[in-house]
mmCIF file of C-alpha atoms in Angstrom:
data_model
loop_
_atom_site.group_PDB
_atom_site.id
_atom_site.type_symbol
_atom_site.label_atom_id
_atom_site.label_comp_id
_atom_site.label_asym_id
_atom_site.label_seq_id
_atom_site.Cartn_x
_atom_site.Cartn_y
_atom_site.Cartn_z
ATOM 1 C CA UNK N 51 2.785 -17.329 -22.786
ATOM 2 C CA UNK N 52 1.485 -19.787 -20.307
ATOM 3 C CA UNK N 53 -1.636 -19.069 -18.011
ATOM 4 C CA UNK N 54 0.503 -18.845 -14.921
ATOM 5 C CA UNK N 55 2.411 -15.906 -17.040
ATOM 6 C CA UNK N 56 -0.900 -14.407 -17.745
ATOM 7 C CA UNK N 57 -1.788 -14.619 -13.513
ATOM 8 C CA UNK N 58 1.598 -13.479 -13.042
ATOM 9 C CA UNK N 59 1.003 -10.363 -14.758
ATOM 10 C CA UNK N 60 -2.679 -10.224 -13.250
ATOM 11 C CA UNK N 61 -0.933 -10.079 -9.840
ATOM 12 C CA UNK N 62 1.153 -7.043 -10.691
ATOM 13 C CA UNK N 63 -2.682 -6.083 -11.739
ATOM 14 C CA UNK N 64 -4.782 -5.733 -9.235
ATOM 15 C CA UNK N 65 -0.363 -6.114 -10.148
ATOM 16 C CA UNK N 66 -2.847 -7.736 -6.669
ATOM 17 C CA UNK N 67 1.239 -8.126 -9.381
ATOM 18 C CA UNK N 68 1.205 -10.492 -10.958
ATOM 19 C CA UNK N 69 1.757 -10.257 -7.620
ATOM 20 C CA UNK N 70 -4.046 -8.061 -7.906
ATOM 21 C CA UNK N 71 -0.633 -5.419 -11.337
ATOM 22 C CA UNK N 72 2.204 -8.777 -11.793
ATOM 23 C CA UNK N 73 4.201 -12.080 -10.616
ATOM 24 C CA UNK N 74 4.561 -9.630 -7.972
ATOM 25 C CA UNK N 75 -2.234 -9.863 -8.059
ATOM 26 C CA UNK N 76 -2.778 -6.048 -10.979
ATOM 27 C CA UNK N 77 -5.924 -6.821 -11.504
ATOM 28 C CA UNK N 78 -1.390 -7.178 -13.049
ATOM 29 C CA UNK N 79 -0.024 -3.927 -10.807
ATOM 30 C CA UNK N 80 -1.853 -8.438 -7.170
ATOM 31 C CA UNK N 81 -2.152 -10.863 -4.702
ATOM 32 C CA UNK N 82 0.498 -12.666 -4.059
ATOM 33 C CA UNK N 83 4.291 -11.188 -3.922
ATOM 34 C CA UNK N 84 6.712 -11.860 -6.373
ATOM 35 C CA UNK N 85 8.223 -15.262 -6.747
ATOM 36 C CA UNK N 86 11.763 -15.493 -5.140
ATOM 37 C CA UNK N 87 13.656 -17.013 -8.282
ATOM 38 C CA UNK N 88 12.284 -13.841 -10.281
ATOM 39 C CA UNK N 89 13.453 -11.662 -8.571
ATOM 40 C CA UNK N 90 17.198 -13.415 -8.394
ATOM 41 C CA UNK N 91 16.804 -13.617 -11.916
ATOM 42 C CA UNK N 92 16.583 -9.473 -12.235
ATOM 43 C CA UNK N 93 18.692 -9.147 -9.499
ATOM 44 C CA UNK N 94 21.693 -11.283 -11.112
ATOM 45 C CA UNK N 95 20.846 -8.897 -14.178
ATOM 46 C CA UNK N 96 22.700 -6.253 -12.807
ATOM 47 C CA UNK N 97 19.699 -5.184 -11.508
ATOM 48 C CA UNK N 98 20.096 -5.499 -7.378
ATOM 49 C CA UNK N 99 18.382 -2.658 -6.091
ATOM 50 C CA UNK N 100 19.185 -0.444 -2.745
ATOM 51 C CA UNK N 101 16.331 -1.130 -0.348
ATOM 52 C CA UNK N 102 15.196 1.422 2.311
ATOM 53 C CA UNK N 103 12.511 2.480 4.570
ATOM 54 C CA UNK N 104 11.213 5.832 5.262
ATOM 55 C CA UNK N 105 8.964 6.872 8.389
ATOM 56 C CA UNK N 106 6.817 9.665 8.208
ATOM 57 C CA UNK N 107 5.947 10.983 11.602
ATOM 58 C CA UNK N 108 2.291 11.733 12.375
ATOM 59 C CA UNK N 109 0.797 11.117 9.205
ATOM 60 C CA UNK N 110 -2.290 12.552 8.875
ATOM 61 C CA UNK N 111 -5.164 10.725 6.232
ATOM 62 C CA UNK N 112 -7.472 12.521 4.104
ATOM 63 C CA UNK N 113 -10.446 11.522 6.033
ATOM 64 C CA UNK N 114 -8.145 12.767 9.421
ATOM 65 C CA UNK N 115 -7.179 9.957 10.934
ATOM 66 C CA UNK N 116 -3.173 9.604 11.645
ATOM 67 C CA UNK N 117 -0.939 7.124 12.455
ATOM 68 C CA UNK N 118 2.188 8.456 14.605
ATOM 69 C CA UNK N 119 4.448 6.542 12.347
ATOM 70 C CA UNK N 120 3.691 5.762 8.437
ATOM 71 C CA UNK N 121 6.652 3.400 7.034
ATOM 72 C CA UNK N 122 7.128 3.750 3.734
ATOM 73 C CA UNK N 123 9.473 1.166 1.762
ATOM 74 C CA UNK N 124 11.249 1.779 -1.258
ATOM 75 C CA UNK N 125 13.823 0.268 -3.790
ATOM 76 C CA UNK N 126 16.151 2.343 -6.150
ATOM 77 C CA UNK N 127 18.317 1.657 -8.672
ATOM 78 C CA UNK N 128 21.124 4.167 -10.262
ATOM 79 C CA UNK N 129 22.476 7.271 -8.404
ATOM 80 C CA UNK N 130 20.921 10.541 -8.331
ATOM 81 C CA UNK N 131 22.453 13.435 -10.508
ATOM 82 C CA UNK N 132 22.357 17.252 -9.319
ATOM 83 C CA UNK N 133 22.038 20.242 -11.177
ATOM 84 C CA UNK N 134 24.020 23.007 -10.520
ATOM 85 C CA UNK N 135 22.079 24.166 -7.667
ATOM 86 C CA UNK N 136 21.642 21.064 -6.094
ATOM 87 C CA UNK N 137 18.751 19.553 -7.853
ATOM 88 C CA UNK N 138 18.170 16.059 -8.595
ATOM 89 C CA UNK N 139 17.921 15.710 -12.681
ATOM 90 C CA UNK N 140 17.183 12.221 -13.255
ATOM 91 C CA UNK N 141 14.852 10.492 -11.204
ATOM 92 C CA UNK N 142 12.143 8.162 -12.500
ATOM 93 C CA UNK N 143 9.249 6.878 -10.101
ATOM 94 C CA UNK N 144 7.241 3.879 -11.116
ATOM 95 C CA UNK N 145 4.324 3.012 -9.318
ATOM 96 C CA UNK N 146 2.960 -0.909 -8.886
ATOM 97 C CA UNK N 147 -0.632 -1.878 -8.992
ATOM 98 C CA UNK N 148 -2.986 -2.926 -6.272
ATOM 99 C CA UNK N 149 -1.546 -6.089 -4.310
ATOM 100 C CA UNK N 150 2.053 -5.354 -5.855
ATOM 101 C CA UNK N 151 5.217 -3.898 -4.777
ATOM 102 C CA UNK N 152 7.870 -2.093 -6.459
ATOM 103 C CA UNK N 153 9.669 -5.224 -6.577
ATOM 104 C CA UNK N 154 7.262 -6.597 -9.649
ATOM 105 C CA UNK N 155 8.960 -3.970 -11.840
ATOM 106 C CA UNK N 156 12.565 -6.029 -11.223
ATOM 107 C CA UNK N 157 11.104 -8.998 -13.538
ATOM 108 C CA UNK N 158 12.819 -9.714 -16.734
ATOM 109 C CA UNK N 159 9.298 -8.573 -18.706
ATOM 110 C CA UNK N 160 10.490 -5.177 -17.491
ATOM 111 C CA UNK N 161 13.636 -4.515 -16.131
ATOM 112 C CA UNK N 162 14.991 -6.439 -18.870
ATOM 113 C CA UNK N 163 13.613 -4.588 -21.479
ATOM 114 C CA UNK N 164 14.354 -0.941 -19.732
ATOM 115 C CA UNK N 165 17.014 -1.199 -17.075
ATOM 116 C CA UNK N 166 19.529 -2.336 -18.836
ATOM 117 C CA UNK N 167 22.776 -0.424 -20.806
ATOM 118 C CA UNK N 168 21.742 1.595 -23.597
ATOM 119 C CA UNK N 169 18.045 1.064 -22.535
ATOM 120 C CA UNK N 170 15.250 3.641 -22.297
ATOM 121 C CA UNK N 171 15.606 4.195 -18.558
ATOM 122 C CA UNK N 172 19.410 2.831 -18.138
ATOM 123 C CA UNK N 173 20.080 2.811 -14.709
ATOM 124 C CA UNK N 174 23.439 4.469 -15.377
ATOM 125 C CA UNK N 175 21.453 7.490 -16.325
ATOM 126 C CA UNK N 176 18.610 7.559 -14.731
ATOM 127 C CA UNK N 177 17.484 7.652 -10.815
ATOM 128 C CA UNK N 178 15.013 4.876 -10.685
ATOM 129 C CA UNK N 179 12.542 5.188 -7.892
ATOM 130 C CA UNK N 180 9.957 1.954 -6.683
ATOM 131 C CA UNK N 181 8.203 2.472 -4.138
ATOM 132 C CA UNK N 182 5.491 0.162 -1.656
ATOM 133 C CA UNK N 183 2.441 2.489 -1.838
ATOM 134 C CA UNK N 184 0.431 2.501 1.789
ATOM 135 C CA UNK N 185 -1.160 -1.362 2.969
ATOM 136 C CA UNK N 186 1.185 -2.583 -0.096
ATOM 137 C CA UNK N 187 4.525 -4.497 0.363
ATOM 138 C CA UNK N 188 6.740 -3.618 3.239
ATOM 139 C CA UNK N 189 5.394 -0.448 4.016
ATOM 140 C CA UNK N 190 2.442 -0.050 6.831
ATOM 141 C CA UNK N 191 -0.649 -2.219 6.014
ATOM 142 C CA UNK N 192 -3.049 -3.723 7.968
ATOM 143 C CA UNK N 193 -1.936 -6.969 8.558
ATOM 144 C CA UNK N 194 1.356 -5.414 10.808
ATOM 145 C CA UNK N 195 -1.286 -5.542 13.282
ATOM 146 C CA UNK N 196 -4.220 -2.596 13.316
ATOM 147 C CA UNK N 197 -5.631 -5.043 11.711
ATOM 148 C CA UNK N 198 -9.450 -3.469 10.991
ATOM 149 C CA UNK N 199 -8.032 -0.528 12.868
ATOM 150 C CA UNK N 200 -5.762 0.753 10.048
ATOM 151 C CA UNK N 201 -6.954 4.106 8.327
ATOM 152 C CA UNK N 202 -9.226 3.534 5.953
ATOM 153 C CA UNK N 203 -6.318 5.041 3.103
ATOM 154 C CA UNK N 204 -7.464 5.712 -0.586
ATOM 155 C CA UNK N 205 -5.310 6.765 -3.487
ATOM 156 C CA UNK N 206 -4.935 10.111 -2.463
ATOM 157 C CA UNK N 207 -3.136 9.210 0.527
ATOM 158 C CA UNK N 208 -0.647 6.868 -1.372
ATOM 159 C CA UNK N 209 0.134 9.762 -3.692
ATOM 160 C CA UNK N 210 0.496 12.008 -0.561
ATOM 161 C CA UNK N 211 3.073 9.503 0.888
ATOM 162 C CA UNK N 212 4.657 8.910 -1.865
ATOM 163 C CA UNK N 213 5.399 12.538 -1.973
ATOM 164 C CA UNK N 214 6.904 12.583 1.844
ATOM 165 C CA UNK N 215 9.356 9.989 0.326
ATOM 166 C CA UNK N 216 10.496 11.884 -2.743
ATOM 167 C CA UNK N 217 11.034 14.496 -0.595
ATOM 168 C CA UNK N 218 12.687 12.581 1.914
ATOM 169 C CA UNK N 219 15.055 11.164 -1.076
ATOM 170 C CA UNK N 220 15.624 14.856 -1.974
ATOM 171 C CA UNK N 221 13.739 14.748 -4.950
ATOM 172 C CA UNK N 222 12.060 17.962 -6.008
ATOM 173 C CA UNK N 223 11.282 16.860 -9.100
ATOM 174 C CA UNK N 224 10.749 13.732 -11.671
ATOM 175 C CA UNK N 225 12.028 13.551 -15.237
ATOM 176 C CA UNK N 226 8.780 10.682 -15.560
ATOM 177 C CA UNK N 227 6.461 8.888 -13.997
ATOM 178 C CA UNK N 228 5.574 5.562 -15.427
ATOM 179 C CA UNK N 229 2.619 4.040 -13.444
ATOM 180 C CA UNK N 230 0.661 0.671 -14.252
ATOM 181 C CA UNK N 231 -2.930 -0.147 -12.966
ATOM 182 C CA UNK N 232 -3.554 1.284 -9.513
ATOM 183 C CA UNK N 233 -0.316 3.132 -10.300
ATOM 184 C CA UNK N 234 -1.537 4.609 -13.866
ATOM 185 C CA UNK N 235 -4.498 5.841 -11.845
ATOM 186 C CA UNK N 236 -2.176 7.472 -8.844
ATOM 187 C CA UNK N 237 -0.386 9.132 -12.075
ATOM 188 C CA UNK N 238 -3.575 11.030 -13.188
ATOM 189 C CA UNK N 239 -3.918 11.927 -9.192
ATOM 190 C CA UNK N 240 -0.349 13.047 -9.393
ATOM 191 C CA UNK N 241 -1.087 14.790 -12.521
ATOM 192 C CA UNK N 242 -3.677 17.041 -10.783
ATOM 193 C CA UNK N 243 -2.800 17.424 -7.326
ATOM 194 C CA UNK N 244 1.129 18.685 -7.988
ATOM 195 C CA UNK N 245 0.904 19.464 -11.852
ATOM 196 C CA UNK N 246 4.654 20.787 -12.096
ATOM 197 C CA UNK N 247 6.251 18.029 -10.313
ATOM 198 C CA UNK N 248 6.903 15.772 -13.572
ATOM 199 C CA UNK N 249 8.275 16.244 -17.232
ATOM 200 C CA UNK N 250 6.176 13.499 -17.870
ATOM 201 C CA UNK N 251 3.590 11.205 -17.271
ATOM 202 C CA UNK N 252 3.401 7.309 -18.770
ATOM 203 C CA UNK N 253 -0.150 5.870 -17.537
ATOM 204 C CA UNK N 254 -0.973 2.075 -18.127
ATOM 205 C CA UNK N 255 -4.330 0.396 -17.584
ATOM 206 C CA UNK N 256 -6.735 2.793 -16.614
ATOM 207 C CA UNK N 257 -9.116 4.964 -17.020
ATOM 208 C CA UNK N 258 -9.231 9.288 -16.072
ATOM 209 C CA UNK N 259 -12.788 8.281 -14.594
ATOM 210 C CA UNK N 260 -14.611 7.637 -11.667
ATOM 211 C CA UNK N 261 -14.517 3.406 -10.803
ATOM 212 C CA UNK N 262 -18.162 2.388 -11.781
ATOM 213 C CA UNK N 263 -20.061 -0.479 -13.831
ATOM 214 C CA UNK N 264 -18.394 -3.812 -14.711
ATOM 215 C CA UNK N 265 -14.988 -2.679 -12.855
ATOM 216 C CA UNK N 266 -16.724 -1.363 -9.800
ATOM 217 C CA UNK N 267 -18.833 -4.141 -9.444
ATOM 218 C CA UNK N 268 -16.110 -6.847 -9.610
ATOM 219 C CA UNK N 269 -14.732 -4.861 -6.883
ATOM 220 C CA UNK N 270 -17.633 -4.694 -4.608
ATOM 221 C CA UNK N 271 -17.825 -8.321 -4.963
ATOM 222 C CA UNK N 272 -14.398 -9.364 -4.080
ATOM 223 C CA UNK N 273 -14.732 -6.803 -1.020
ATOM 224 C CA UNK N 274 -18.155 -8.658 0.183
ATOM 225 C CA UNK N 275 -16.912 -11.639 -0.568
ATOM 226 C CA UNK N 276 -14.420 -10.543 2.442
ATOM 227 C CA UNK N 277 -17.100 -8.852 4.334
ATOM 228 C CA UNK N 278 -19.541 -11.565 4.488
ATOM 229 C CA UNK N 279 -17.550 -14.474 5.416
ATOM 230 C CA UNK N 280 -18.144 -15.205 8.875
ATOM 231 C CA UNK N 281 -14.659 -16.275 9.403
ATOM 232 C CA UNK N 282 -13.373 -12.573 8.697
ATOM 233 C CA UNK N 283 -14.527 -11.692 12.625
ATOM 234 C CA UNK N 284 -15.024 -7.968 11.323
ATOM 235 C CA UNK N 285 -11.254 -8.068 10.586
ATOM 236 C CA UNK N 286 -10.304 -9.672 13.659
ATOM 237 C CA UNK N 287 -9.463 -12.906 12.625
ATOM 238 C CA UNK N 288 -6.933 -15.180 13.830
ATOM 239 C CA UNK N 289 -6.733 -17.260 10.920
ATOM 240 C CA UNK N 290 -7.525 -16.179 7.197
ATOM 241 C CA UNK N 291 -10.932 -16.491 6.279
ATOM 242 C CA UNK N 292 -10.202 -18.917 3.137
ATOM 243 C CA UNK N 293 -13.414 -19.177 1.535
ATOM 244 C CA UNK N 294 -13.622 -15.209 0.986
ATOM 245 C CA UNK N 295 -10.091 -15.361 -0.400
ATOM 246 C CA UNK N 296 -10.682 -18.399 -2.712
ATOM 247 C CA UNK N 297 -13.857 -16.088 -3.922
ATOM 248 C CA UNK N 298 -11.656 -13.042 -4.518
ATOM 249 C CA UNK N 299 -9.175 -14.804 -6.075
ATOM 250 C CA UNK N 300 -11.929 -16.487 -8.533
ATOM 251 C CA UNK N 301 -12.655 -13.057 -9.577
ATOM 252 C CA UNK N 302 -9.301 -11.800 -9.339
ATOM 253 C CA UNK N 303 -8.302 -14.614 -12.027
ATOM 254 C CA UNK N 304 -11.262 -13.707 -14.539
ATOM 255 C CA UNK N 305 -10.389 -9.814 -14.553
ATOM 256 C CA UNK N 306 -6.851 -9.950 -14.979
ATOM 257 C CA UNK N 307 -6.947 -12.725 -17.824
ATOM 258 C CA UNK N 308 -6.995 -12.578 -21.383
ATOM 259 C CA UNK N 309 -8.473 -15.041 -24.074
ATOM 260 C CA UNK N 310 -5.894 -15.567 -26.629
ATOM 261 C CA UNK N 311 -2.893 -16.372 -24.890
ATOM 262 C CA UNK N 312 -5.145 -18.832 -21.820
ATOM 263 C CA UNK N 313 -6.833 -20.357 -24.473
ATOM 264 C CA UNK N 314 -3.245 -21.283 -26.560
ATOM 265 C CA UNK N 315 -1.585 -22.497 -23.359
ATOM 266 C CA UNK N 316 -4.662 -24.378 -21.651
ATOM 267 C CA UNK N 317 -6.573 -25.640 -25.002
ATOM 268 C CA UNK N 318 -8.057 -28.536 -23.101
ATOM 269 C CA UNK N 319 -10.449 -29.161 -20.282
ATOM 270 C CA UNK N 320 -7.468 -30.827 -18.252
ATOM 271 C CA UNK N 321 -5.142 -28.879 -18.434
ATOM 272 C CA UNK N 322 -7.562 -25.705 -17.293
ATOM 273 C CA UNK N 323 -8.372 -27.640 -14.311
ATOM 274 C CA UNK N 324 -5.134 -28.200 -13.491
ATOM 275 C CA UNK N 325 -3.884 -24.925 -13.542
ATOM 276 C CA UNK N 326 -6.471 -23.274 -11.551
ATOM 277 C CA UNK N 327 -5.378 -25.893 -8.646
ATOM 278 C CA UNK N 328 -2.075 -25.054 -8.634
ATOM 279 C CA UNK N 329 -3.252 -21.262 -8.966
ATOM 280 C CA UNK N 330 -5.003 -21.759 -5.570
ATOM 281 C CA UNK N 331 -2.842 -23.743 -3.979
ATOM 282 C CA UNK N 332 0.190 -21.209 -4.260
ATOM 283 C CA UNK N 333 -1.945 -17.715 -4.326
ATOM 284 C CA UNK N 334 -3.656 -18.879 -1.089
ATOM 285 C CA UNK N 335 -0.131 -18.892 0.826
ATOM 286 C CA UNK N 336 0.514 -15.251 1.909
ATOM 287 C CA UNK N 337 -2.432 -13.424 1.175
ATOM 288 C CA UNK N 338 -3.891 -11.493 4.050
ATOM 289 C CA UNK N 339 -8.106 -10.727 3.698
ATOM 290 C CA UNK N 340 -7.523 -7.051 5.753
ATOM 291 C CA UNK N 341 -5.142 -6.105 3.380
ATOM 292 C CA UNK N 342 -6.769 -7.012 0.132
ATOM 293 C CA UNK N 343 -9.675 -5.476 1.737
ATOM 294 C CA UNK N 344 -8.029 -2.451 2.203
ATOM 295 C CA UNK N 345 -6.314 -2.109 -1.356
ATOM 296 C CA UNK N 346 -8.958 -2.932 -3.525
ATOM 297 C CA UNK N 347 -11.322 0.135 -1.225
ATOM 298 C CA UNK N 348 -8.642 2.548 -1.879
ATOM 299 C CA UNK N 349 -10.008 3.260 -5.259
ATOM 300 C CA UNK N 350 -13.730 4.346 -4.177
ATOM 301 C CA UNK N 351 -12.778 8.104 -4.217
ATOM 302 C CA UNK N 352 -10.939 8.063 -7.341
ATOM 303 C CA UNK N 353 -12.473 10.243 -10.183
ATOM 304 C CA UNK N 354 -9.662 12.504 -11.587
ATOM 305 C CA UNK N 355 -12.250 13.578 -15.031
ATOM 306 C CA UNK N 356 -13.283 16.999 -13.355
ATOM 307 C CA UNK N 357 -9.623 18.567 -13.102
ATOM 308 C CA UNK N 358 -8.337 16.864 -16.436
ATOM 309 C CA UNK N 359 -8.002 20.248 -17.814
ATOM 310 C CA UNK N 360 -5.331 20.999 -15.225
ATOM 311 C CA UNK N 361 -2.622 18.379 -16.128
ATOM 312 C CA UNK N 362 0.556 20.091 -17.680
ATOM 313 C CA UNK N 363 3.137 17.303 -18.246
ATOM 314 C CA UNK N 364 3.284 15.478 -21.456
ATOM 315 C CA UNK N 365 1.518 12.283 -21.601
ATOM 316 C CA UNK N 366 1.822 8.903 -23.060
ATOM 317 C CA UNK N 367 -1.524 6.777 -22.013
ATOM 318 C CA UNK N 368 -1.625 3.298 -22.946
ATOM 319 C CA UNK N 369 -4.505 0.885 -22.486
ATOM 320 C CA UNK N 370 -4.359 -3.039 -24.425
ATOM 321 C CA UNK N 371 -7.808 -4.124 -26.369
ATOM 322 C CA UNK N 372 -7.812 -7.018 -23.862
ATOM 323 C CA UNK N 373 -7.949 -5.496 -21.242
ATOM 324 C CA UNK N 374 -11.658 -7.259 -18.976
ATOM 325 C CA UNK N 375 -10.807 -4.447 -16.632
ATOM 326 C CA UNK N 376 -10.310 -1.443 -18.534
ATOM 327 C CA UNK N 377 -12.553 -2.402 -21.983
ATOM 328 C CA UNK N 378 -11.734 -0.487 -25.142
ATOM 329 C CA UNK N 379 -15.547 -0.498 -26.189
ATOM 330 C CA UNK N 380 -16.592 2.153 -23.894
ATOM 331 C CA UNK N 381 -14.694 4.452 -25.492
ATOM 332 C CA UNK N 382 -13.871 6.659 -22.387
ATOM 333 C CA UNK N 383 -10.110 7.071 -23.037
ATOM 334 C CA UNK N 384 -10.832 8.234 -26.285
ATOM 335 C CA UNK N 385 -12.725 10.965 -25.796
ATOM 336 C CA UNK N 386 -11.193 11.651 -22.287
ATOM 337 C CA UNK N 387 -7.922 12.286 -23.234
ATOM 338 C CA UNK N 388 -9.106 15.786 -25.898
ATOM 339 C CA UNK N 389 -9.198 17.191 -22.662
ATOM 340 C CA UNK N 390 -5.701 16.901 -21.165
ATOM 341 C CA UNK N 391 -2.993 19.049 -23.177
ATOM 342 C CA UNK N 392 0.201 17.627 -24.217
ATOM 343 C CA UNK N 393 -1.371 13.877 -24.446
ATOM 344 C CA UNK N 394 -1.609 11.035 -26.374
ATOM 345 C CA UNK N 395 -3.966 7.657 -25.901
ATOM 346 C CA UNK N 396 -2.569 4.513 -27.763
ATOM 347 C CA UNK N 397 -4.800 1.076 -27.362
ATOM 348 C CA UNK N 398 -2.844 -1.780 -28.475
ATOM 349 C CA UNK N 399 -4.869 -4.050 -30.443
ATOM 350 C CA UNK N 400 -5.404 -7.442 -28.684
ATOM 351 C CA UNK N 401 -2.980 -10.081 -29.767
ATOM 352 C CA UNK N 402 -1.734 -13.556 -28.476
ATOM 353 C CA UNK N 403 1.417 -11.040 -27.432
ATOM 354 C CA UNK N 404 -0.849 -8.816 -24.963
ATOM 355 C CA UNK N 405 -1.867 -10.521 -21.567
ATOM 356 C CA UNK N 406 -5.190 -8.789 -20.580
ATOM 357 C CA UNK N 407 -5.019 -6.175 -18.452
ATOM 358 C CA UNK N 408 -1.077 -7.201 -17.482
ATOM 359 C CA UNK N 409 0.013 -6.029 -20.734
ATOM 360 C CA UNK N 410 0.921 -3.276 -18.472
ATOM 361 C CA UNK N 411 3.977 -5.043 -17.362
ATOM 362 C CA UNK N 412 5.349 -6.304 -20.947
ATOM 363 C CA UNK N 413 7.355 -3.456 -21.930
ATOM 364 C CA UNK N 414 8.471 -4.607 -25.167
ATOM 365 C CA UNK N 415 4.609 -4.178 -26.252
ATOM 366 C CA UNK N 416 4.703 -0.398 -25.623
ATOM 367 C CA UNK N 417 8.388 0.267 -25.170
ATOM 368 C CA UNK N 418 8.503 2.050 -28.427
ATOM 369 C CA UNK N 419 5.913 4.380 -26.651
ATOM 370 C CA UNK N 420 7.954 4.994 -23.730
ATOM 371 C CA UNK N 421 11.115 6.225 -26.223
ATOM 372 C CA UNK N 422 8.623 8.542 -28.289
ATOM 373 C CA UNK N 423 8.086 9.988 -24.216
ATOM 374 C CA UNK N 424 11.052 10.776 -23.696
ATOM 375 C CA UNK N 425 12.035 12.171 -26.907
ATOM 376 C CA UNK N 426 9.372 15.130 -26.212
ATOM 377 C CA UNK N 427 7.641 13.450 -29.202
#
C-alpha cells in the first residue's frame, strides 16, 4: 500500500475521501474528490451507477434557518424490489465521510469486494443507495455561492435530508445501513432519531460519543486555521485562501495516516518529501476553504451516548487499532457499546493491511463482518 493509497483512503476520511473518508479527504469518508480513472475503473466493473438529484423545497435547519431549495444528489445501483403491498425490500444506504461523496464507495477497495455477482450486497439483489450528504459533493454546499451565508448544517440535518430523499426514492425502509467516518457517526444519529427505519446498522470509524480531546482539537485547528487566515475575507473570498488550506491539509494528512503501511512505502527521507509535494500539489486543486469549513463544524453537536439505550436494529461496529482519529486506548467503544441491544464492537488489530483511520473503506478487512450482518448473526 503506497502513501498516496493511505491519503486516498484519508480523503474518503475526513473520506475529506480519500477524497477528509477516501480517494474520494475521511479523516478517509476527504478533501479532494475522487480521481477520474477510479472511478472508470468501477464504472467499467459493471458498476455505472444511475445519477440523480433531488430538491427539497423549503428546507428548514435545526437551528431554523431554510433554504427554499435543498439539492440533494444521489447515485444508485440495482433496482428496487416491492413487497406485496408496495414496499421497497432491498435497499441499502451507505453514507461517505466528511469531504467525500457517494462516489468514493465506487472504488475497486469497495465496490469490488461487495458489488459484484455473488457478493455481499450484489447489486442484482440489493437496492444500493449513495448519497452527497448537505455541503458534500453535488448537493448544496457553500461554495454554489452563499458562500458564508449557507446554514450553518450539522449532522442532524444531513440525516434529516437524507431522509427527504429516501422518501423521495420511495423508500420506507432499509434492509442496512453501512456508514464510514462522518457516515458511521450519521448511522448512530439514524439509529436514534428513526429507530425502526433499518434491519441493520454497519458503523465504521467512530465513536457513540460526543467529539472532544485529541479529535476535537485537530478539528478546531484545521477550522482556525481557516478562520484566521486573512485571505479567507470572513468567507468572502475571491480566491482560496491557500495558506489555511495547506495548514488543514497538514493536519488532515497526520489524522488520516497510519504508521505501518507509510513507513513500508516511504522508508526514506526522500521519498517522504517527495510525496508530501505531490500530495499538495494535487489536494490543493479543487478544494474550497467555506466548504471544508462547513463539513468539518457539522460534527460540534454530535453526542448520540445519552439515547444509546434506544437503538433497536442489529449492529455490527467496527473501529481499526490504527486508527489517530478514533484511538483504541480510550476504550470508549468498548464499554459504549453494553449499552446498545443487538450489537457487537470488533477492533481490528493494526496491521501493514489496515490504513489508519481509512481502513473504513477496505472491505476485504471487515467484509467477513458485513456477511455475519446480514446473516442475523
Amino acid at each position: 500500500m503506497s502513501l498516496r493509497g493511505v491519503v486516498v483512503a484519508l480523503v474518503g476520511l475526513i473520506g475529506l475521501a480519500v477524497s477528509v473518508e477516501e480517494a474520494g479527504l475521511a479523516a478517509g469518508d476527504a478533501l479532494k474528490r475522487t480521481p477520474t480513472t477510479t472511478s472508470r475503473t468501477a464504472e467499467s466493473a459493471a458498476l455505472a451507477p444511475a445519477e440523480g438529484d433531488f430538491v427539497a423545497k423549503d428546507f428548514v435547519f435545526r437551528d431554523g434557518e431554510k433554504l427554499a431549495e435543498l439539492r440533494l444528489h444521489y447515485r444508485t445501483l440495482g433496482k428496487p424490489a416491492r413487497d406485496s403491498a408496495g414496499q421497497v425490500t432491498n435497499a441499502v444506504m451507505i453514507l461517505h465521510g466528511t469531504g467525500g461523496t457517494g462516489a468514493q464507495f465506487l472504488q475497486p477497495q469497495f465496490a469490488g469486494e461487495l458489488f459484484g455477482p455473488g457478493q455481499l450486497l450484489d447489486t442484482a439483489k440489493y437496492y444500493i443507495i449513495l448519497p452527497d450528504g448537505i455541503g458534500h459533493g453535488k448537493s448544496s454546499k457553500p461554495s454554489d455561492g452563499l458562500h458564508a451565508k449557507f446554514p450553518q448544517y450539522d449532522y442532524d440535518d444531513m440525516v434529516a435530508g437524507q431522509h427527504a430523499l429516501l422518501q423521495h426514492l420511495g423508500v420506507e425502509h432499509l434492509r442496512l445501513i453501512l456508514g464510514t467516518s462522518m457516515g458511521c457517526m450519521h448511522s448512530f444519529v439514524w439509529a436514534e432519531t428513526y429507530p425502526d427505519f433499518m434491519d441493520a446498522l454497519m458503523p465504521l470509524a467512530c465513536q457513540s460519543v460526543q467529539i472532544a480531546g485529541r479529535n476535537r482539537i485537530w478539528r478546531k485547528m484545521v477550522m482556525d486555521a481557516i478562520r484566521e487566515d486573512p485571505e479567507w475575507k470572513g468567507g468572502e473570498y475571491t480566491t482560496e485562501p491557500k495558506q489555511a488550506l495547506r495548514t488543514a491539509l497538514d493536519f488532515l494528512l497526520i489524522a488520516g495516516s497510519a504508521p505501518l503501511p507509510m513507513q513500508k512505502s516511504d522508508p526514506t527521507r526522500d521519498a517522504a518529501d517527495k510525496y508530501l509535494d505531490e500530495y499538495f500539489a494535487t489536494r490543493m486543486s479543487g478544494l474550497d476553504a467555506n466548504d471544508l469549513l462547513y463539513a468539518v463544524n457539522a460534527s460540534r453537536n454530535y453526542d448520540p451516548s445519552p439515547k444509546l439505550e434506544t437503538i433497536r436494529a442489529r449492529m455490527m461496529w467496527i473501529n481499526s487499532g490504527d486508527d489517530f482519529i478514533n484511538p483504541p486506548e480510550l476504550g470508549i467503544a468498548e464499554r459504549e457499546v453494553k449499552r446498545i441491544k443487538n450489537a457487537r464492537f470488533v477492533l481490528i488489530p493494526a496491521s501493514e493491511q489496515t490504513h489508519g483511520h481509512g481502513t473504513h473503506t477496505w472491505a476485504a478487512i471487515w467484509k467477513s463482518y458485513l456477511a455475519e450482518l446480514l446473516a442475523g448473526k
